[in-house]
């Protein structure tokens, strides 16, 4: 079977996020008030050939941990999506 | 040390600066492509600055999968001296050969300017010819030089004397003003500043000499400026 997977990579809490902070600082000047705690991250989509949904997620988690995220500073969450 | 490999990844761009600097000190420096699988012929290895594999995903992230990295791991395990400059530092952290990570600069600014560094430890292969507290003016040229790690890693860096160089005036938000660190053994060093571009007072600073002479295992005639 072929499963579509989505991986969200975000900075771990406590790790400074210069991109999120810069976006947040720019918001008042653009007229967006009351927006707080902006965090920037990355989003990946791919498809995995695997016998079961769990097996596909296992592959995705391995890939997310080994390559798509840097576990020193980032968390990755994997989920199946409608292909 | 007479023979140094300067590793060339697709997208490296400071390899000739590194070769020129090392050869000016009398070393034999060779460009070695990232597909090499054996580094045993060399006495030292430099990972130069640039944008290895385009810096796609994260700086240094894809270089970890280059064939030369296996050879580099063996070289490190045998105690060989390894120096990662700028992107080379990013590659070493992504490969897990140095702790922590390099984040985008505070303020998302690309920084290209001389910085005053303070030697924090002389236990590393890069700083062994320098003096603790010595100030060195070395240029930086980076977007992701903001060193970060968790608290327990930072405690270990301090405890094992692995913080090698600090910025006097932190330009990029680095934790604890860190400009360069070593592994616990001291034979692997990564730093964001470019000592290979501080080789002549005519070009702004000769303070890279004490670092690269130290890396080559020599006492620098110019230590102390």
PDB file of C-alpha atoms in Angstrom:
ATOM      1  CA  UNK A   1       0.000   0.000   0.000  1.00  0.00           C
ATOM      2  CA  UNK A   2       0.933   3.595  -0.500  1.00  0.00           C
ATOM      3  CA  UNK A   3       0.374   6.046   2.364  1.00  0.00           C
ATOM      4  CA  UNK A   4       0.583   9.826   2.265  1.00  0.00           C
ATOM      5  CA  UNK A   5       2.406  11.279   5.255  1.00  0.00           C
ATOM      6  CA  UNK A   6       2.785  14.767   6.633  1.00  0.00           C
ATOM      7  CA  UNK A   7       5.686  15.722   8.915  1.00  0.00           C
ATOM      8  CA  UNK A   8       5.646  18.948  10.941  1.00  0.00           C
ATOM      9  CA  UNK A   9       9.008  20.136  12.193  1.00  0.00           C
ATOM     10  CA  UNK A  10       9.011  22.823  14.865  1.00  0.00           C
ATOM     11  CA  UNK A  11      11.636  24.210  17.182  1.00  0.00           C
ATOM     12  CA  UNK A  12      11.576  22.622  20.625  1.00  0.00           C
ATOM     13  CA  UNK A  13      10.128  24.766  23.363  1.00  0.00           C
ATOM     14  CA  UNK A  14      12.895  26.750  25.022  1.00  0.00           C
ATOM     15  CA  UNK A  15      14.917  27.004  21.806  1.00  0.00           C
ATOM     16  CA  UNK A  16      15.036  30.576  20.548  1.00  0.00           C
ATOM     17  CA  UNK A  17      13.165  31.066  17.277  1.00  0.00           C
ATOM     18  CA  UNK A  18      14.655  34.074  15.432  1.00  0.00           C
ATOM     19  CA  UNK A  19      12.278  33.660  12.470  1.00  0.00           C
ATOM     20  CA  UNK A  20       9.172  33.494  14.684  1.00  0.00           C
ATOM     21  CA  UNK A  21      10.360  36.431  16.784  1.00  0.00           C
ATOM     22  CA  UNK A  22      11.066  38.556  13.703  1.00  0.00           C
ATOM     23  CA  UNK A  23       7.632  37.792  12.229  1.00  0.00           C
ATOM     24  CA  UNK A  24       6.003  38.672  15.553  1.00  0.00           C
ATOM     25  CA  UNK A  25       7.844  41.987  15.762  1.00  0.00           C
ATOM     26  CA  UNK A  26       6.672  42.892  12.244  1.00  0.00           C
ATOM     27  CA  UNK A  27       2.984  42.219  12.910  1.00  0.00           C
ATOM     28  CA  UNK A  28       1.985  45.450  14.734  1.00  0.00           C
ATOM     29  CA  UNK A  29       3.362  47.548  11.867  1.00  0.00           C
ATOM     30  CA  UNK A  30       1.131  45.576   9.495  1.00  0.00           C
ATOM     31  CA  UNK A  31      -1.916  46.212  11.643  1.00  0.00           C
ATOM     32  CA  UNK A  32      -2.133  42.760  13.236  1.00  0.00           C
ATOM     33  CA  UNK A  33      -2.499  43.396  16.939  1.00  0.00           C
ATOM     34  CA  UNK A  34      -2.885  40.795  19.664  1.00  0.00           C
ATOM     35  CA  UNK A  35      -0.898  38.053  17.929  1.00  0.00           C
ATOM     36  CA  UNK A  36       1.557  36.313  20.234  1.00  0.00           C
ATOM     37  CA  UNK A  37       3.912  33.335  20.507  1.00  0.00           C
ATOM     38  CA  UNK A  38       4.632  33.060  16.789  1.00  0.00           C
ATOM     39  CA  UNK A  39       6.663  29.957  15.984  1.00  0.00           C
ATOM     40  CA  UNK A  40       8.104  29.199  12.549  1.00  0.00           C
ATOM     41  CA  UNK A  41       8.562  25.644  11.326  1.00  0.00           C
ATOM     42  CA  UNK A  42       8.766  23.349   8.311  1.00  0.00           C
ATOM     43  CA  UNK A  43       6.223  21.099   6.685  1.00  0.00           C
ATOM     44  CA  UNK A  44       6.978  18.013   4.570  1.00  0.00           C
ATOM     45  CA  UNK A  45       4.704  15.784   2.511  1.00  0.00           C
ATOM     46  CA  UNK A  46       5.710  12.450   1.013  1.00  0.00           C
ATOM     47  CA  UNK A  47       4.364   9.013   0.218  1.00  0.00           C
ATOM     48  CA  UNK A  48       5.580   5.728   1.687  1.00  0.00           C
ATOM     49  CA  UNK A  49       5.139   2.202   0.323  1.00  0.00           C
ATOM     50  CA  UNK A  50       4.380   0.046   3.362  1.00  0.00           C
ATOM     51  CA  UNK A  51       2.168  -2.932   4.293  1.00  0.00           C
ATOM     52  CA  UNK A  52       0.217  -1.115   7.025  1.00  0.00           C
ATOM     53  CA  UNK A  53      -0.442   2.477   8.178  1.00  0.00           C
ATOM     54  CA  UNK A  54       1.661   1.889  11.291  1.00  0.00           C
ATOM     55  CA  UNK A  55       4.560   0.635   9.206  1.00  0.00           C
ATOM     56  CA  UNK A  56       4.327   3.740   7.029  1.00  0.00           C
ATOM     57  CA  UNK A  57       4.397   5.942  10.129  1.00  0.00           C
ATOM     58  CA  UNK A  58       7.419   4.060  11.464  1.00  0.00           C
ATOM     59  CA  UNK A  59       9.299   4.806   8.246  1.00  0.00           C
ATOM     60  CA  UNK A  60       8.247   8.457   8.438  1.00  0.00           C
ATOM     61  CA  UNK A  61       9.343   8.782  12.075  1.00  0.00           C
ATOM     62  CA  UNK A  62      12.744   7.297  11.284  1.00  0.00           C
ATOM     63  CA  UNK A  63      13.177   9.657   8.360  1.00  0.00           C
ATOM     64  CA  UNK A  64      11.973  12.625  10.394  1.00  0.00           C
ATOM     65  CA  UNK A  65      14.394  11.905  13.213  1.00  0.00           C
ATOM     66  CA  UNK A  66      17.397  11.067  11.043  1.00  0.00           C
ATOM     67  CA  UNK A  67      17.097  13.766   8.379  1.00  0.00           C
ATOM     68  CA  UNK A  68      14.081  16.077   8.337  1.00  0.00           C
ATOM     69  CA  UNK A  69      14.637  17.408  11.854  1.00  0.00           C
ATOM     70  CA  UNK A  70      17.652  18.094  14.016  1.00  0.00           C
ATOM     71  CA  UNK A  71      16.618  16.511  17.353  1.00  0.00           C
ATOM     72  CA  UNK A  72      18.996  18.858  19.181  1.00  0.00           C
ATOM     73  CA  UNK A  73      16.706  21.812  18.472  1.00  0.00           C
ATOM     74  CA  UNK A  74      13.595  20.490  16.731  1.00  0.00           C
ATOM     75  CA  UNK A  75      10.590  18.242  17.324  1.00  0.00           C
ATOM     76  CA  UNK A  76       8.937  16.331  14.495  1.00  0.00           C
ATOM     77  CA  UNK A  77       5.373  15.006  14.437  1.00  0.00           C
ATOM     78  CA  UNK A  78       4.230  12.564  11.741  1.00  0.00           C
ATOM     79  CA  UNK A  79       0.668  11.919  10.638  1.00  0.00           C
ATOM     80  CA  UNK A  80      -1.080  10.074   7.814  1.00  0.00           C
ATOM     81  CA  UNK A  81      -3.038  12.324   5.486  1.00  0.00           C
ATOM     82  CA  UNK A  82      -5.653  11.611   2.842  1.00  0.00           C
ATOM     83  CA  UNK A  83      -3.671  10.916  -0.314  1.00  0.00           C
TER      84      UNK A  83
ATOM     85  CA  UNK B   1      51.714  18.224  10.766  1.00  0.00           C
ATOM     86  CA  UNK B   2      52.547  18.566   7.113  1.00  0.00           C
ATOM     87  CA  UNK B   3      49.638  17.167   5.139  1.00  0.00           C
ATOM     88  CA  UNK B   4      46.092  18.497   5.495  1.00  0.00           C
ATOM     89  CA  UNK B   5      42.944  17.451   3.625  1.00  0.00           C
ATOM     90  CA  UNK B   6      40.516  20.286   2.883  1.00  0.00           C
ATOM     91  CA  UNK B   7      37.181  18.617   2.174  1.00  0.00           C
ATOM     92  CA  UNK B   8      35.183  19.933  -0.785  1.00  0.00           C
ATOM     93  CA  UNK B   9      31.423  19.408  -0.655  1.00  0.00           C
ATOM     94  CA  UNK B  10      29.203  20.495  -3.538  1.00  0.00           C
ATOM     95  CA  UNK B  11      28.653  24.120  -2.540  1.00  0.00           C
ATOM     96  CA  UNK B  12      31.796  24.616  -0.436  1.00  0.00           C
ATOM     97  CA  UNK B  13      33.306  28.001  -1.291  1.00  0.00           C
ATOM     98  CA  UNK B  14      36.122  28.688   1.185  1.00  0.00           C
ATOM     99  CA  UNK B  15      38.290  25.707   0.287  1.00  0.00           C
ATOM    100  CA  UNK B  16      40.854  27.753  -1.635  1.00  0.00           C
ATOM    101  CA  UNK B  17      41.126  30.274   1.208  1.00  0.00           C
ATOM    102  CA  UNK B  18      41.851  27.379   3.563  1.00  0.00           C
ATOM    103  CA  UNK B  19      44.423  25.790   1.226  1.00  0.00           C
ATOM    104  CA  UNK B  20      46.171  29.125   0.651  1.00  0.00           C
ATOM    105  CA  UNK B  21      46.303  29.885   4.373  1.00  0.00           C
ATOM    106  CA  UNK B  22      47.631  26.441   5.326  1.00  0.00           C
ATOM    107  CA  UNK B  23      50.221  26.442   2.532  1.00  0.00           C
ATOM    108  CA  UNK B  24      51.403  29.900   3.577  1.00  0.00           C
ATOM    109  CA  UNK B  25      52.325  28.229   6.871  1.00  0.00           C
ATOM    110  CA  UNK B  26      54.318  25.541   5.071  1.00  0.00           C
ATOM    111  CA  UNK B  27      51.757  22.729   5.212  1.00  0.00           C
ATOM    112  CA  UNK B  28      50.823  20.636   2.204  1.00  0.00           C
ATOM    113  CA  UNK B  29      47.095  21.166   1.765  1.00  0.00           C
ATOM    114  CA  UNK B  30      45.031  19.099  -0.678  1.00  0.00           C
ATOM    115  CA  UNK B  31      41.485  19.525  -1.909  1.00  0.00           C
ATOM    116  CA  UNK B  32      39.667  16.241  -1.216  1.00  0.00           C
ATOM    117  CA  UNK B  33      36.238  15.693  -2.748  1.00  0.00           C
ATOM    118  CA  UNK B  34      33.403  14.610  -0.452  1.00  0.00           C
ATOM    119  CA  UNK B  35      33.181  11.214  -2.169  1.00  0.00           C
ATOM    120  CA  UNK B  36      36.567  10.185  -0.700  1.00  0.00           C
ATOM    121  CA  UNK B  37      36.334   7.204   1.630  1.00  0.00           C
ATOM    122  CA  UNK B  38      39.811   7.236   3.150  1.00  0.00           C
ATOM    123  CA  UNK B  39      41.561  10.072   4.969  1.00  0.00           C
ATOM    124  CA  UNK B  40      44.358   8.012   6.517  1.00  0.00           C
ATOM    125  CA  UNK B  41      46.994   9.657   4.294  1.00  0.00           C
ATOM    126  CA  UNK B  42      46.486  13.000   6.053  1.00  0.00           C
ATOM    127  CA  UNK B  43      47.658  14.447   9.349  1.00  0.00           C
ATOM    128  CA  UNK B  44      44.727  16.844   9.680  1.00  0.00           C
ATOM    129  CA  UNK B  45      41.349  17.595   8.100  1.00  0.00           C
ATOM    130  CA  UNK B  46      39.641  20.937   7.501  1.00  0.00           C
ATOM    131  CA  UNK B  47      35.944  21.282   6.667  1.00  0.00           C
ATOM    132  CA  UNK B  48      35.771  24.691   4.985  1.00  0.00           C
ATOM    133  CA  UNK B  49      33.039  27.302   4.808  1.00  0.00           C
ATOM    134  CA  UNK B  50      30.357  27.532   2.160  1.00  0.00           C
ATOM    135  CA  UNK B  51      26.990  25.938   1.559  1.00  0.00           C
ATOM    136  CA  UNK B  52      27.502  22.160   1.540  1.00  0.00           C
ATOM    137  CA  UNK B  53      24.829  20.525  -0.629  1.00  0.00           C
ATOM    138  CA  UNK B  54      23.250  23.960  -0.989  1.00  0.00           C
ATOM    139  CA  UNK B  55      22.506  24.032   2.757  1.00  0.00           C
ATOM    140  CA  UNK B  56      19.097  22.668   1.816  1.00  0.00           C
ATOM    141  CA  UNK B  57      16.912  21.523   4.726  1.00  0.00           C
ATOM    142  CA  UNK B  58      19.335  22.927   7.334  1.00  0.00           C
ATOM    143  CA  UNK B  59      22.941  24.114   7.010  1.00  0.00           C
ATOM    144  CA  UNK B  60      25.177  21.056   7.053  1.00  0.00           C
ATOM    145  CA  UNK B  61      22.295  18.587   7.259  1.00  0.00           C
ATOM    146  CA  UNK B  62      22.829  16.814   3.941  1.00  0.00           C
ATOM    147  CA  UNK B  63      26.621  16.777   4.155  1.00  0.00           C
ATOM    148  CA  UNK B  64      26.295  14.251   6.957  1.00  0.00           C
ATOM    149  CA  UNK B  65      25.423  11.666   4.299  1.00  0.00           C
ATOM    150  CA  UNK B  66      28.485  12.329   2.123  1.00  0.00           C
ATOM    151  CA  UNK B  67      30.782   9.284   1.824  1.00  0.00           C
ATOM    152  CA  UNK B  68      33.709  11.163   3.344  1.00  0.00           C
ATOM    153  CA  UNK B  69      31.897  11.446   6.679  1.00  0.00           C
ATOM    154  CA  UNK B  70      32.486   7.773   7.510  1.00  0.00           C
ATOM    155  CA  UNK B  71      36.194   8.253   6.878  1.00  0.00           C
ATOM    156  CA  UNK B  72      36.080  11.400   8.992  1.00  0.00           C
ATOM    157  CA  UNK B  73      34.532   9.489  11.886  1.00  0.00           C
ATOM    158  CA  UNK B  74      37.400   6.973  11.773  1.00  0.00           C
ATOM    159  CA  UNK B  75      39.935   9.813  11.544  1.00  0.00           C
ATOM    160  CA  UNK B  76      38.399  11.460  14.629  1.00  0.00           C
ATOM    161  CA  UNK B  77      38.272   8.183  16.563  1.00  0.00           C
ATOM    162  CA  UNK B  78      42.015   7.791  16.002  1.00  0.00           C
ATOM    163  CA  UNK B  79      42.588  11.233  17.499  1.00  0.00           C
ATOM    164  CA  UNK B  80      43.290  13.092  14.256  1.00  0.00           C
ATOM    165  CA  UNK B  81      42.871  16.875  14.381  1.00  0.00           C
ATOM    166  CA  UNK B  82      39.759  18.169  12.618  1.00  0.00           C
ATOM    167  CA  UNK B  83      38.774  21.795  12.116  1.00  0.00           C
ATOM    168  CA  UNK B  84      35.315  22.879  10.928  1.00  0.00           C
ATOM    169  CA  UNK B  85      35.124  26.505   9.865  1.00  0.00           C
ATOM    170  CA  UNK B  86      31.707  28.177   9.539  1.00  0.00           C
ATOM    171  CA  UNK B  87      29.709  25.754   7.351  1.00  0.00           C
ATOM    172  CA  UNK B  88      32.235  23.105   8.423  1.00  0.00           C
ATOM    173  CA  UNK B  89      31.175  23.744  12.044  1.00  0.00           C
ATOM    174  CA  UNK B  90      27.539  23.343  11.006  1.00  0.00           C
ATOM    175  CA  UNK B  91      28.394  20.049   9.281  1.00  0.00           C
ATOM    176  CA  UNK B  92      30.176  18.746  12.408  1.00  0.00           C
ATOM    177  CA  UNK B  93      27.197  19.539  14.658  1.00  0.00           C
ATOM    178  CA  UNK B  94      24.702  17.997  12.223  1.00  0.00           C
ATOM    179  CA  UNK B  95      26.895  14.892  12.040  1.00  0.00           C
ATOM    180  CA  UNK B  96      26.909  14.645  15.843  1.00  0.00           C
ATOM    181  CA  UNK B  97      30.697  15.046  16.043  1.00  0.00           C
ATOM    182  CA  UNK B  98      30.214  18.233  18.052  1.00  0.00           C
ATOM    183  CA  UNK B  99      27.316  18.907  20.444  1.00  0.00           C
ATOM    184  CA  UNK B 100      24.588  21.515  19.959  1.00  0.00           C
ATOM    185  CA  UNK B 101      23.338  23.213  16.818  1.00  0.00           C
ATOM    186  CA  UNK B 102      23.675  26.464  14.888  1.00  0.00           C
ATOM    187  CA  UNK B 103      20.510  28.486  14.547  1.00  0.00           C
ATOM    188  CA  UNK B 104      19.697  31.502  12.417  1.00  0.00           C
ATOM    189  CA  UNK B 105      21.294  34.680  13.756  1.00  0.00           C
ATOM    190  CA  UNK B 106      19.349  36.759  16.242  1.00  0.00           C
ATOM    191  CA  UNK B 107      17.486  39.347  14.150  1.00  0.00           C
ATOM    192  CA  UNK B 108      17.790  37.218  10.993  1.00  0.00           C
ATOM    193  CA  UNK B 109      20.733  39.277   9.783  1.00  0.00           C
ATOM    194  CA  UNK B 110      23.537  37.993   7.590  1.00  0.00           C
ATOM    195  CA  UNK B 111      26.725  39.121   9.347  1.00  0.00           C
ATOM    196  CA  UNK B 112      29.986  39.858   7.519  1.00  0.00           C
ATOM    197  CA  UNK B 113      32.391  41.775   9.758  1.00  0.00           C
ATOM    198  CA  UNK B 114      35.473  41.441  11.960  1.00  0.00           C
ATOM    199  CA  UNK B 115      34.767  40.251  15.506  1.00  0.00           C
ATOM    200  CA  UNK B 116      36.955  40.232  18.584  1.00  0.00           C
ATOM    201  CA  UNK B 117      37.206  36.740  20.030  1.00  0.00           C
ATOM    202  CA  UNK B 118      38.488  35.767  23.452  1.00  0.00           C
ATOM    203  CA  UNK B 119      40.366  32.500  23.818  1.00  0.00           C
ATOM    204  CA  UNK B 120      38.479  30.516  26.464  1.00  0.00           C
ATOM    205  CA  UNK B 121      40.458  27.266  26.401  1.00  0.00           C
ATOM    206  CA  UNK B 122      43.846  26.205  25.065  1.00  0.00           C
ATOM    207  CA  UNK B 123      43.075  22.524  25.431  1.00  0.00           C
ATOM    208  CA  UNK B 124      41.947  22.192  21.780  1.00  0.00           C
ATOM    209  CA  UNK B 125      43.971  21.545  18.622  1.00  0.00           C
ATOM    210  CA  UNK B 126      43.004  25.002  17.352  1.00  0.00           C
ATOM    211  CA  UNK B 127      43.911  27.063  20.409  1.00  0.00           C
ATOM    212  CA  UNK B 128      46.869  25.130  21.802  1.00  0.00           C
ATOM    213  CA  UNK B 129      49.350  27.825  20.671  1.00  0.00           C
ATOM    214  CA  UNK B 130      47.248  30.681  22.082  1.00  0.00           C
ATOM    215  CA  UNK B 131      46.803  31.998  25.602  1.00  0.00           C
ATOM    216  CA  UNK B 132      43.628  31.914  27.684  1.00  0.00           C
ATOM    217  CA  UNK B 133      42.155  35.410  27.627  1.00  0.00           C
ATOM    218  CA  UNK B 134      44.004  36.371  24.445  1.00  0.00           C
ATOM    219  CA  UNK B 135      41.936  38.590  22.146  1.00  0.00           C
ATOM    220  CA  UNK B 136      41.913  37.774  18.436  1.00  0.00           C
ATOM    221  CA  UNK B 137      40.269  39.755  15.654  1.00  0.00           C
ATOM    222  CA  UNK B 138      38.806  37.299  13.130  1.00  0.00           C
ATOM    223  CA  UNK B 139      36.068  37.930  10.542  1.00  0.00           C
ATOM    224  CA  UNK B 140      32.676  36.237  10.575  1.00  0.00           C
ATOM    225  CA  UNK B 141      30.538  35.668   7.488  1.00  0.00           C
ATOM    226  CA  UNK B 142      27.339  33.783   8.278  1.00  0.00           C
ATOM    227  CA  UNK B 143      23.555  33.703   8.586  1.00  0.00           C
ATOM    228  CA  UNK B 144      23.281  30.697  10.911  1.00  0.00           C
ATOM    229  CA  UNK B 145      25.939  31.136  13.568  1.00  0.00           C
ATOM    230  CA  UNK B 146      23.736  31.390  16.625  1.00  0.00           C
ATOM    231  CA  UNK B 147      25.054  28.499  18.724  1.00  0.00           C
ATOM    232  CA  UNK B 148      22.474  26.748  20.855  1.00  0.00           C
ATOM    233  CA  UNK B 149      22.251  23.643  23.021  1.00  0.00           C
ATOM    234  CA  UNK B 150      20.254  22.460  26.011  1.00  0.00           C
ATOM    235  CA  UNK B 151      21.265  23.258  29.580  1.00  0.00           C
ATOM    236  CA  UNK B 152      22.820  19.903  30.384  1.00  0.00           C
ATOM    237  CA  UNK B 153      24.947  20.039  27.219  1.00  0.00           C
ATOM    238  CA  UNK B 154      26.073  23.537  28.148  1.00  0.00           C
ATOM    239  CA  UNK B 155      27.026  22.375  31.645  1.00  0.00           C
ATOM    240  CA  UNK B 156      29.122  19.616  30.092  1.00  0.00           C
ATOM    241  CA  UNK B 157      30.800  22.045  27.684  1.00  0.00           C
ATOM    242  CA  UNK B 158      31.863  24.168  30.643  1.00  0.00           C
ATOM    243  CA  UNK B 159      32.798  21.222  32.846  1.00  0.00           C
ATOM    244  CA  UNK B 160      35.029  19.612  30.214  1.00  0.00           C
ATOM    245  CA  UNK B 161      36.554  22.892  29.038  1.00  0.00           C
ATOM    246  CA  UNK B 162      35.071  22.519  25.543  1.00  0.00           C
ATOM    247  CA  UNK B 163      34.230  26.186  24.955  1.00  0.00           C
ATOM    248  CA  UNK B 164      37.228  27.250  22.902  1.00  0.00           C
ATOM    249  CA  UNK B 165      36.434  30.799  21.743  1.00  0.00           C
ATOM    250  CA  UNK B 166      33.874  33.393  22.815  1.00  0.00           C
ATOM    251  CA  UNK B 167      32.756  36.618  21.145  1.00  0.00           C
ATOM    252  CA  UNK B 168      33.664  39.724  23.139  1.00  0.00           C
ATOM    253  CA  UNK B 169      30.541  41.470  21.761  1.00  0.00           C
ATOM    254  CA  UNK B 170      28.057  38.748  20.870  1.00  0.00           C
ATOM    255  CA  UNK B 171      26.938  39.504  17.284  1.00  0.00           C
ATOM    256  CA  UNK B 172      24.452  36.704  16.613  1.00  0.00           C
ATOM    257  CA  UNK B 173      22.756  35.633  19.846  1.00  0.00           C
ATOM    258  CA  UNK B 174      24.988  32.613  20.516  1.00  0.00           C
ATOM    259  CA  UNK B 175      24.438  30.945  23.864  1.00  0.00           C
ATOM    260  CA  UNK B 176      27.135  32.018  26.370  1.00  0.00           C
ATOM    261  CA  UNK B 177      28.791  34.105  23.592  1.00  0.00           C
ATOM    262  CA  UNK B 178      30.114  30.868  22.064  1.00  0.00           C
ATOM    263  CA  UNK B 179      32.102  31.302  18.834  1.00  0.00           C
ATOM    264  CA  UNK B 180      33.781  27.896  18.812  1.00  0.00           C
ATOM    265  CA  UNK B 181      33.758  24.596  20.704  1.00  0.00           C
ATOM    266  CA  UNK B 182      35.684  21.338  20.751  1.00  0.00           C
ATOM    267  CA  UNK B 183      34.734  17.747  21.410  1.00  0.00           C
ATOM    268  CA  UNK B 184      35.669  16.338  24.792  1.00  0.00           C
ATOM    269  CA  UNK B 185      39.016  15.020  23.536  1.00  0.00           C
ATOM    270  CA  UNK B 186      39.912  18.410  22.049  1.00  0.00           C
ATOM    271  CA  UNK B 187      40.847  17.046  18.605  1.00  0.00           C
ATOM    272  CA  UNK B 188      37.677  18.224  16.841  1.00  0.00           C
ATOM    273  CA  UNK B 189      37.023  21.961  16.798  1.00  0.00           C
ATOM    274  CA  UNK B 190      34.279  23.958  15.122  1.00  0.00           C
ATOM    275  CA  UNK B 191      34.053  27.729  14.963  1.00  0.00           C
ATOM    276  CA  UNK B 192      31.961  30.209  13.011  1.00  0.00           C
ATOM    277  CA  UNK B 193      34.710  32.855  12.463  1.00  0.00           C
ATOM    278  CA  UNK B 194      37.168  32.407   9.589  1.00  0.00           C
ATOM    279  CA  UNK B 195      40.796  32.213  10.810  1.00  0.00           C
ATOM    280  CA  UNK B 196      41.926  31.477   7.228  1.00  0.00           C
ATOM    281  CA  UNK B 197      40.835  35.020   6.326  1.00  0.00           C
ATOM    282  CA  UNK B 198      42.910  36.630   9.068  1.00  0.00           C
ATOM    283  CA  UNK B 199      46.379  35.767   7.837  1.00  0.00           C
ATOM    284  CA  UNK B 200      47.846  39.184   7.074  1.00  0.00           C
ATOM    285  CA  UNK B 201      47.726  42.603   8.717  1.00  0.00           C
ATOM    286  CA  UNK B 202      47.537  44.020   5.185  1.00  0.00           C
ATOM    287  CA  UNK B 203      44.101  42.419   4.929  1.00  0.00           C
ATOM    288  CA  UNK B 204      42.911  43.507   8.354  1.00  0.00           C
ATOM    289  CA  UNK B 205      44.271  40.947  10.804  1.00  0.00           C
ATOM    290  CA  UNK B 206      46.934  38.287  11.189  1.00  0.00           C
ATOM    291  CA  UNK B 207      45.308  36.786  14.269  1.00  0.00           C
ATOM    292  CA  UNK B 208      44.363  33.615  12.383  1.00  0.00           C
ATOM    293  CA  UNK B 209      48.050  32.662  12.415  1.00  0.00           C
ATOM    294  CA  UNK B 210      48.118  31.649  16.085  1.00  0.00           C
ATOM    295  CA  UNK B 211      45.081  29.418  15.509  1.00  0.00           C
ATOM    296  CA  UNK B 212      46.176  27.714  12.290  1.00  0.00           C
ATOM    297  CA  UNK B 213      49.768  27.365  13.498  1.00  0.00           C
ATOM    298  CA  UNK B 214      48.347  25.686  16.576  1.00  0.00           C
ATOM    299  CA  UNK B 215      46.218  23.426  14.391  1.00  0.00           C
ATOM    300  CA  UNK B 216      49.363  22.457  12.474  1.00  0.00           C
ATOM    301  CA  UNK B 217      51.006  21.607  15.794  1.00  0.00           C
ATOM    302  CA  UNK B 218      53.385  24.568  15.855  1.00  0.00           C
ATOM    303  CA  UNK B 219      53.963  27.370  18.281  1.00  0.00           C
ATOM    304  CA  UNK B 220      53.035  30.596  16.557  1.00  0.00           C
ATOM    305  CA  UNK B 221      55.794  33.148  16.196  1.00  0.00           C
ATOM    306  CA  UNK B 222      53.088  35.789  16.316  1.00  0.00           C
ATOM    307  CA  UNK B 223      51.087  34.587  19.291  1.00  0.00           C
ATOM    308  CA  UNK B 224      50.119  37.618  21.282  1.00  0.00           C
ATOM    309  CA  UNK B 225      50.175  40.022  18.343  1.00  0.00           C
TER     310      UNK B 225
END
